[in-house]
Amino acid sequence: HSVLLLQFALGALDLLVAQLRDGLDFYRFAQHRTQDREVSAAFGLAAEVRGLMLKDLQRAGAIGDPSREQPIPIDDPAMRYADLRERLDATHPELVATELKKREASLAQLVETLFKSHPAPGVRRVMKNYFPRVKHCAEMMRRLSHRGDVAA
């Protein structure tokens, strides 16, 4: 039973890292692509949180140097950020917000799961420290998605 939990926690950490890296690339791209200053700032904050979280996971010894590691693919297309790049409209970034909202909610849930179940105290500490910021990013994308509902 404990072996299964350990495998689950390690797999969840791999998935989280893959989503953080994919999201970091997307939000950096989107931050500079969008013409809406408020949305650009939200995308910038989402990128910053991901970058800091990855650095802290690396400091905790939970992950290696991203430049030397082969990225783990995200199997579920609904969780990939890269797929949204092509559809991001510089003048209407809210059009991808519903999909971002789903990804952010999934990410927040993953952070919470790892905080509760990962065997390494360093990983749990990083999850605990970043959970409020990840939830804040999810809330920003939720609000942006409502802006898209109004525009549609």
mmCIF file with all atom_site columns, C-alpha atoms in Angstrom:
data_model
loop_
_atom_site.group_PDB
_atom_site.id
_atom_site.type_symbol
_atom_site.label_atom_id
_atom_site.label_alt_id
_atom_site.label_comp_id
_atom_site.label_asym_id
_atom_site.label_entity_id
_atom_site.label_seq_id
_atom_site.pdbx_PDB_ins_code
_atom_site.Cartn_x
_atom_site.Cartn_y
_atom_site.Cartn_z
_atom_site.occupancy
_atom_site.B_iso_or_equiv
_atom_site.pdbx_formal_charge
_atom_site.auth_seq_id
_atom_site.auth_comp_id
_atom_site.auth_asym_id
_atom_site.auth_atom_id
_atom_site.pdbx_PDB_model_num
ATOM 1   C CA . HIS A 1 1   ? 0.000   0.000  0.000   1.00 0.00 ? 1   HIS A CA 1
ATOM 2   C CA . SER A 1 2   ? 2.750   2.465  0.924   1.00 0.00 ? 2   SER A CA 1
ATOM 3   C CA . VAL A 1 3   ? 4.683   1.554  -2.251  1.00 0.00 ? 3   VAL A CA 1
ATOM 4   C CA . LEU A 1 4   ? 1.634   2.477  -4.340  1.00 0.00 ? 4   LEU A CA 1
ATOM 5   C CA . LEU A 1 5   ? 1.312   5.802  -2.520  1.00 0.00 ? 5   LEU A CA 1
ATOM 6   C CA . LEU A 1 6   ? 4.987   6.523  -3.102  1.00 0.00 ? 6   LEU A CA 1
ATOM 7   C CA . GLN A 1 7   ? 4.685   5.717  -6.822  1.00 0.00 ? 7   GLN A CA 1
ATOM 8   C CA . PHE A 1 8   ? 1.584   7.921  -7.046  1.00 0.00 ? 8   PHE A CA 1
ATOM 9   C CA . ALA A 1 9   ? 3.315   10.830 -5.282  1.00 0.00 ? 9   ALA A CA 1
ATOM 10  C CA . LEU A 1 10  ? 6.413   10.571 -7.485  1.00 0.00 ? 10  LEU A CA 1
ATOM 11  C CA . GLY A 1 11  ? 4.289   10.350 -10.638 1.00 0.00 ? 11  GLY A CA 1
ATOM 12  C CA . ALA A 1 12  ? 2.236   13.328 -9.476  1.00 0.00 ? 12  ALA A CA 1
ATOM 13  C CA . LEU A 1 13  ? 5.434   15.325 -8.929  1.00 0.00 ? 13  LEU A CA 1
ATOM 14  C CA . ASP A 1 14  ? 6.613   14.471 -12.464 1.00 0.00 ? 14  ASP A CA 1
ATOM 15  C CA . LEU A 1 15  ? 3.255   15.603 -13.842 1.00 0.00 ? 15  LEU A CA 1
ATOM 16  C CA . LEU A 1 16  ? 3.362   18.805 -11.798 1.00 0.00 ? 16  LEU A CA 1
ATOM 17  C CA . VAL A 1 17  ? 6.870   19.638 -13.031 1.00 0.00 ? 17  VAL A CA 1
ATOM 18  C CA . ALA A 1 18  ? 5.829   18.994 -16.641 1.00 0.00 ? 18  ALA A CA 1
ATOM 19  C CA . GLN A 1 19  ? 2.778   21.258 -16.222 1.00 0.00 ? 19  GLN A CA 1
ATOM 20  C CA . LEU A 1 20  ? 4.842   23.968 -14.510 1.00 0.00 ? 20  LEU A CA 1
ATOM 21  C CA . ARG A 1 21  ? 7.409   23.988 -17.319 1.00 0.00 ? 21  ARG A CA 1
ATOM 22  C CA . ASP A 1 22  ? 4.811   23.915 -20.082 1.00 0.00 ? 22  ASP A CA 1
ATOM 23  C CA . GLY A 1 23  ? 2.812   26.654 -18.357 1.00 0.00 ? 23  GLY A CA 1
ATOM 24  C CA . LEU A 1 24  ? 5.929   28.752 -17.764 1.00 0.00 ? 24  LEU A CA 1
ATOM 25  C CA . ASP A 1 25  ? 6.740   28.696 -21.488 1.00 0.00 ? 25  ASP A CA 1
ATOM 26  C CA . PHE A 1 26  ? 3.149   29.500 -22.437 1.00 0.00 ? 26  PHE A CA 1
ATOM 27  C CA . TYR A 1 27  ? 2.692   32.358 -19.966 1.00 0.00 ? 27  TYR A CA 1
ATOM 28  C CA . ARG A 1 28  ? 6.019   33.979 -20.884 1.00 0.00 ? 28  ARG A CA 1
ATOM 29  C CA . PHE A 1 29  ? 4.979   33.848 -24.526 1.00 0.00 ? 29  PHE A CA 1
ATOM 30  C CA . ALA A 1 30  ? 1.432   35.049 -23.791 1.00 0.00 ? 30  ALA A CA 1
ATOM 31  C CA . GLN A 1 31  ? 2.586   37.865 -21.506 1.00 0.00 ? 31  GLN A CA 1
ATOM 32  C CA . HIS A 1 32  ? 4.488   39.499 -24.348 1.00 0.00 ? 32  HIS A CA 1
ATOM 33  C CA . ARG A 1 33  ? 1.959   38.630 -27.040 1.00 0.00 ? 33  ARG A CA 1
ATOM 34  C CA . THR A 1 34  ? -1.191  40.094 -25.508 1.00 0.00 ? 34  THR A CA 1
ATOM 35  C CA . GLN A 1 35  ? -2.001  43.768 -25.934 1.00 0.00 ? 35  GLN A CA 1
ATOM 36  C CA . ASP A 1 36  ? -4.143  44.002 -22.787 1.00 0.00 ? 36  ASP A CA 1
ATOM 37  C CA . ARG A 1 37  ? -1.962  45.292 -19.929 1.00 0.00 ? 37  ARG A CA 1
ATOM 38  C CA . GLU A 1 38  ? -4.064  43.746 -17.172 1.00 0.00 ? 38  GLU A CA 1
ATOM 39  C CA . VAL A 1 39  ? -4.053  40.326 -18.834 1.00 0.00 ? 39  VAL A CA 1
ATOM 40  C CA . SER A 1 40  ? -0.352  40.650 -19.615 1.00 0.00 ? 40  SER A CA 1
ATOM 41  C CA . ALA A 1 41  ? 0.323   41.304 -15.917 1.00 0.00 ? 41  ALA A CA 1
ATOM 42  C CA . ALA A 1 42  ? -1.753  38.243 -14.935 1.00 0.00 ? 42  ALA A CA 1
ATOM 43  C CA . PHE A 1 43  ? 0.153   36.088 -17.423 1.00 0.00 ? 43  PHE A CA 1
ATOM 44  C CA . GLY A 1 44  ? 3.434   37.509 -16.096 1.00 0.00 ? 44  GLY A CA 1
ATOM 45  C CA . LEU A 1 45  ? 2.484   36.623 -12.530 1.00 0.00 ? 45  LEU A CA 1
ATOM 46  C CA . ALA A 1 46  ? 1.502   33.084 -13.572 1.00 0.00 ? 46  ALA A CA 1
ATOM 47  C CA . ALA A 1 47  ? 4.909   32.695 -15.275 1.00 0.00 ? 47  ALA A CA 1
ATOM 48  C CA . GLU A 1 48  ? 6.738   34.094 -12.247 1.00 0.00 ? 48  GLU A CA 1
ATOM 49  C CA . VAL A 1 49  ? 5.006   31.730 -9.808  1.00 0.00 ? 49  VAL A CA 1
ATOM 50  C CA . ARG A 1 50  ? 5.908   28.746 -12.001 1.00 0.00 ? 50  ARG A CA 1
ATOM 51  C CA . GLY A 1 51  ? 9.532   29.811 -12.374 1.00 0.00 ? 51  GLY A CA 1
ATOM 52  C CA . LEU A 1 52  ? 9.969   30.358 -8.633  1.00 0.00 ? 52  LEU A CA 1
ATOM 53  C CA . MET A 1 53  ? 8.265   27.104 -7.792  1.00 0.00 ? 53  MET A CA 1
ATOM 54  C CA . LEU A 1 54  ? 10.541  25.167 -10.150 1.00 0.00 ? 54  LEU A CA 1
ATOM 55  C CA . LYS A 1 55  ? 13.625  26.851 -8.616  1.00 0.00 ? 55  LYS A CA 1
ATOM 56  C CA . ASP A 1 56  ? 12.460  25.975 -5.102  1.00 0.00 ? 56  ASP A CA 1
ATOM 57  C CA . LEU A 1 57  ? 11.784  22.349 -6.101  1.00 0.00 ? 57  LEU A CA 1
ATOM 58  C CA . GLN A 1 58  ? 15.289  22.211 -7.526  1.00 0.00 ? 58  GLN A CA 1
ATOM 59  C CA . ARG A 1 59  ? 16.741  23.734 -4.310  1.00 0.00 ? 59  ARG A CA 1
ATOM 60  C CA . ALA A 1 60  ? 14.817  21.115 -2.303  1.00 0.00 ? 60  ALA A CA 1
ATOM 61  C CA . GLY A 1 61  ? 16.516  18.402 -4.363  1.00 0.00 ? 61  GLY A CA 1
ATOM 62  C CA . ALA A 1 62  ? 13.198  17.196 -5.782  1.00 0.00 ? 62  ALA A CA 1
ATOM 63  C CA . ILE A 1 63  ? 14.117  17.881 -9.409  1.00 0.00 ? 63  ILE A CA 1
ATOM 64  C CA . GLY A 1 64  ? 17.307  18.246 -11.365 1.00 0.00 ? 64  GLY A CA 1
ATOM 65  C CA . ASP A 1 65  ? 18.527  21.057 -13.558 1.00 0.00 ? 65  ASP A CA 1
ATOM 66  C CA . PRO A 1 66  ? 15.810  21.662 -16.186 1.00 0.00 ? 66  PRO A CA 1
ATOM 67  C CA . SER A 1 67  ? 18.415  22.447 -18.852 1.00 0.00 ? 67  SER A CA 1
ATOM 68  C CA . ARG A 1 68  ? 19.863  18.927 -18.442 1.00 0.00 ? 68  ARG A CA 1
ATOM 69  C CA . GLU A 1 69  ? 16.642  16.967 -18.121 1.00 0.00 ? 69  GLU A CA 1
ATOM 70  C CA . GLN A 1 70  ? 14.457  15.626 -20.865 1.00 0.00 ? 70  GLN A CA 1
ATOM 71  C CA . PRO A 1 71  ? 10.980  17.097 -20.386 1.00 0.00 ? 71  PRO A CA 1
ATOM 72  C CA . ILE A 1 72  ? 8.260   14.621 -19.516 1.00 0.00 ? 72  ILE A CA 1
ATOM 73  C CA . PRO A 1 73  ? 5.399   14.791 -22.033 1.00 0.00 ? 73  PRO A CA 1
ATOM 74  C CA . ILE A 1 74  ? 1.920   15.647 -20.798 1.00 0.00 ? 74  ILE A CA 1
ATOM 75  C CA . ASP A 1 75  ? -0.334  12.857 -22.046 1.00 0.00 ? 75  ASP A CA 1
ATOM 76  C CA . ASP A 1 76  ? -3.642  14.668 -21.579 1.00 0.00 ? 76  ASP A CA 1
ATOM 77  C CA . PRO A 1 77  ? -4.093  17.304 -24.327 1.00 0.00 ? 77  PRO A CA 1
ATOM 78  C CA . ALA A 1 78  ? -6.563  19.148 -22.096 1.00 0.00 ? 78  ALA A CA 1
ATOM 79  C CA . MET A 1 79  ? -3.707  19.854 -19.667 1.00 0.00 ? 79  MET A CA 1
ATOM 80  C CA . ARG A 1 80  ? -1.102  21.018 -22.201 1.00 0.00 ? 80  ARG A CA 1
ATOM 81  C CA . TYR A 1 81  ? -0.437  24.734 -22.426 1.00 0.00 ? 81  TYR A CA 1
ATOM 82  C CA . ALA A 1 82  ? 1.617   24.590 -25.613 1.00 0.00 ? 82  ALA A CA 1
ATOM 83  C CA . ASP A 1 83  ? -1.500  23.733 -27.623 1.00 0.00 ? 83  ASP A CA 1
ATOM 84  C CA . LEU A 1 84  ? -2.986  27.114 -26.678 1.00 0.00 ? 84  LEU A CA 1
ATOM 85  C CA . ARG A 1 85  ? -0.129  29.120 -28.213 1.00 0.00 ? 85  ARG A CA 1
ATOM 86  C CA . GLU A 1 86  ? -1.506  28.939 -31.733 1.00 0.00 ? 86  GLU A CA 1
ATOM 87  C CA . ARG A 1 87  ? -4.976  29.953 -30.599 1.00 0.00 ? 87  ARG A CA 1
ATOM 88  C CA . LEU A 1 88  ? -3.912  32.894 -28.442 1.00 0.00 ? 88  LEU A CA 1
ATOM 89  C CA . ASP A 1 89  ? -5.326  36.067 -29.979 1.00 0.00 ? 89  ASP A CA 1
ATOM 90  C CA . ALA A 1 90  ? -3.205  39.088 -29.034 1.00 0.00 ? 90  ALA A CA 1
ATOM 91  C CA . THR A 1 91  ? -6.260  41.356 -28.919 1.00 0.00 ? 91  THR A CA 1
ATOM 92  C CA . HIS A 1 92  ? -8.629  38.838 -27.261 1.00 0.00 ? 92  HIS A CA 1
ATOM 93  C CA . PRO A 1 93  ? -6.605  36.664 -24.866 1.00 0.00 ? 93  PRO A CA 1
ATOM 94  C CA . GLU A 1 94  ? -9.775  35.930 -22.912 1.00 0.00 ? 94  GLU A CA 1
ATOM 95  C CA . LEU A 1 95  ? -10.796 33.528 -25.690 1.00 0.00 ? 95  LEU A CA 1
ATOM 96  C CA . VAL A 1 96  ? -8.419  30.876 -24.281 1.00 0.00 ? 96  VAL A CA 1
ATOM 97  C CA . ALA A 1 97  ? -9.260  31.701 -20.664 1.00 0.00 ? 97  ALA A CA 1
ATOM 98  C CA . THR A 1 98  ? -11.826 28.934 -20.185 1.00 0.00 ? 98  THR A CA 1
ATOM 99  C CA . GLU A 1 99  ? -9.173  26.383 -21.077 1.00 0.00 ? 99  GLU A CA 1
ATOM 100 C CA . LEU A 1 100 ? -6.611  28.154 -18.883 1.00 0.00 ? 100 LEU A CA 1
ATOM 101 C CA . LYS A 1 101 ? -9.095  28.091 -16.013 1.00 0.00 ? 101 LYS A CA 1
ATOM 102 C CA . LYS A 1 102 ? -9.314  24.279 -16.277 1.00 0.00 ? 102 LYS A CA 1
ATOM 103 C CA . ARG A 1 103 ? -5.526  23.896 -16.374 1.00 0.00 ? 103 ARG A CA 1
ATOM 104 C CA . GLU A 1 104 ? -5.061  26.199 -13.391 1.00 0.00 ? 104 GLU A CA 1
ATOM 105 C CA . ALA A 1 105 ? -7.696  24.373 -11.345 1.00 0.00 ? 105 ALA A CA 1
ATOM 106 C CA . SER A 1 106 ? -5.990  21.057 -12.168 1.00 0.00 ? 106 SER A CA 1
ATOM 107 C CA . LEU A 1 107 ? -2.604  22.490 -11.196 1.00 0.00 ? 107 LEU A CA 1
ATOM 108 C CA . ALA A 1 108 ? -3.950  23.777 -7.872  1.00 0.00 ? 108 ALA A CA 1
ATOM 109 C CA . GLN A 1 109 ? -5.458  20.363 -7.152  1.00 0.00 ? 109 GLN A CA 1
ATOM 110 C CA . LEU A 1 110 ? -2.144  18.673 -7.950  1.00 0.00 ? 110 LEU A CA 1
ATOM 111 C CA . VAL A 1 111 ? -0.237  21.050 -5.646  1.00 0.00 ? 111 VAL A CA 1
ATOM 112 C CA . GLU A 1 112 ? -2.712  20.335 -2.854  1.00 0.00 ? 112 GLU A CA 1
ATOM 113 C CA . THR A 1 113 ? -2.439  16.559 -3.404  1.00 0.00 ? 113 THR A CA 1
ATOM 114 C CA . LEU A 1 114 ? 1.360   16.693 -3.270  1.00 0.00 ? 114 LEU A CA 1
ATOM 115 C CA . PHE A 1 115 ? 1.272   18.867 -0.159  1.00 0.00 ? 115 PHE A CA 1
ATOM 116 C CA . LYS A 1 116 ? -0.817  16.205 1.557   1.00 0.00 ? 116 LYS A CA 1
ATOM 117 C CA . SER A 1 117 ? 0.816   13.048 0.206   1.00 0.00 ? 117 SER A CA 1
ATOM 118 C CA . HIS A 1 118 ? 4.416   13.484 -0.978  1.00 0.00 ? 118 HIS A CA 1
ATOM 119 C CA . PRO A 1 119 ? 6.917   11.632 1.219   1.00 0.00 ? 119 PRO A CA 1
ATOM 120 C CA . ALA A 1 120 ? 9.650   14.311 1.007   1.00 0.00 ? 120 ALA A CA 1
ATOM 121 C CA . PRO A 1 121 ? 9.292   17.154 3.539   1.00 0.00 ? 121 PRO A CA 1
ATOM 122 C CA . GLY A 1 122 ? 11.043  19.569 1.142   1.00 0.00 ? 122 GLY A CA 1
ATOM 123 C CA . VAL A 1 123 ? 8.457   18.930 -1.573  1.00 0.00 ? 123 VAL A CA 1
ATOM 124 C CA . ARG A 1 124 ? 5.577   19.282 0.885   1.00 0.00 ? 124 ARG A CA 1
ATOM 125 C CA . ARG A 1 125 ? 7.048   22.590 2.111   1.00 0.00 ? 125 ARG A CA 1
ATOM 126 C CA . VAL A 1 126 ? 7.301   23.967 -1.451  1.00 0.00 ? 126 VAL A CA 1
ATOM 127 C CA . MET A 1 127 ? 3.693   22.898 -2.140  1.00 0.00 ? 127 MET A CA 1
ATOM 128 C CA . LYS A 1 128 ? 2.481   24.531 1.076   1.00 0.00 ? 128 LYS A CA 1
ATOM 129 C CA . ASN A 1 129 ? 4.351   27.763 0.335   1.00 0.00 ? 129 ASN A CA 1
ATOM 130 C CA . TYR A 1 130 ? 3.090   28.042 -3.234  1.00 0.00 ? 130 TYR A CA 1
ATOM 131 C CA . PHE A 1 131 ? -0.458  26.752 -2.845  1.00 0.00 ? 131 PHE A CA 1
ATOM 132 C CA . PRO A 1 132 ? -1.905  30.251 -2.118  1.00 0.00 ? 132 PRO A CA 1
ATOM 133 C CA . ARG A 1 133 ? -0.142  31.704 -5.172  1.00 0.00 ? 133 ARG A CA 1
ATOM 134 C CA . VAL A 1 134 ? -1.250  28.857 -7.414  1.00 0.00 ? 134 VAL A CA 1
ATOM 135 C CA . LYS A 1 135 ? -4.833  29.336 -6.175  1.00 0.00 ? 135 LYS A CA 1
ATOM 136 C CA . HIS A 1 136 ? -4.529  33.074 -6.888  1.00 0.00 ? 136 HIS A CA 1
ATOM 137 C CA . CYS A 1 137 ? -3.429  32.326 -10.475 1.00 0.00 ? 137 CYS A CA 1
ATOM 138 C CA . ALA A 1 138 ? -6.397  29.977 -10.852 1.00 0.00 ? 138 ALA A CA 1
ATOM 139 C CA . GLU A 1 139 ? -8.698  32.735 -9.615  1.00 0.00 ? 139 GLU A CA 1
ATOM 140 C CA . MET A 1 140 ? -7.186  35.235 -12.087 1.00 0.00 ? 140 MET A CA 1
ATOM 141 C CA . MET A 1 141 ? -7.855  32.859 -14.984 1.00 0.00 ? 141 MET A CA 1
ATOM 142 C CA . ARG A 1 142 ? -11.377 32.201 -13.682 1.00 0.00 ? 142 ARG A CA 1
ATOM 143 C CA . ARG A 1 143 ? -12.069 35.957 -13.715 1.00 0.00 ? 143 ARG A CA 1
ATOM 144 C CA . LEU A 1 144 ? -10.529 36.282 -17.174 1.00 0.00 ? 144 LEU A CA 1
ATOM 145 C CA . SER A 1 145 ? -12.753 33.467 -18.425 1.00 0.00 ? 145 SER A CA 1
ATOM 146 C CA . HIS A 1 146 ? -15.822 35.384 -17.199 1.00 0.00 ? 146 HIS A CA 1
ATOM 147 C CA . ARG A 1 147 ? -14.578 38.405 -19.100 1.00 0.00 ? 147 ARG A CA 1
ATOM 148 C CA . GLY A 1 148 ? -14.515 36.154 -22.170 1.00 0.00 ? 148 GLY A CA 1
ATOM 149 C CA . ASP A 1 149 ? -18.104 35.055 -21.452 1.00 0.00 ? 149 ASP A CA 1
ATOM 150 C CA . VAL A 1 150 ? -19.185 38.691 -21.455 1.00 0.00 ? 150 VAL A CA 1
ATOM 151 C CA . ALA A 1 151 ? -17.285 39.405 -24.687 1.00 0.00 ? 151 ALA A CA 1
ATOM 152 C CA . ALA A 1 152 ? -18.764 36.401 -26.500 1.00 0.00 ? 152 ALA A CA 1
#
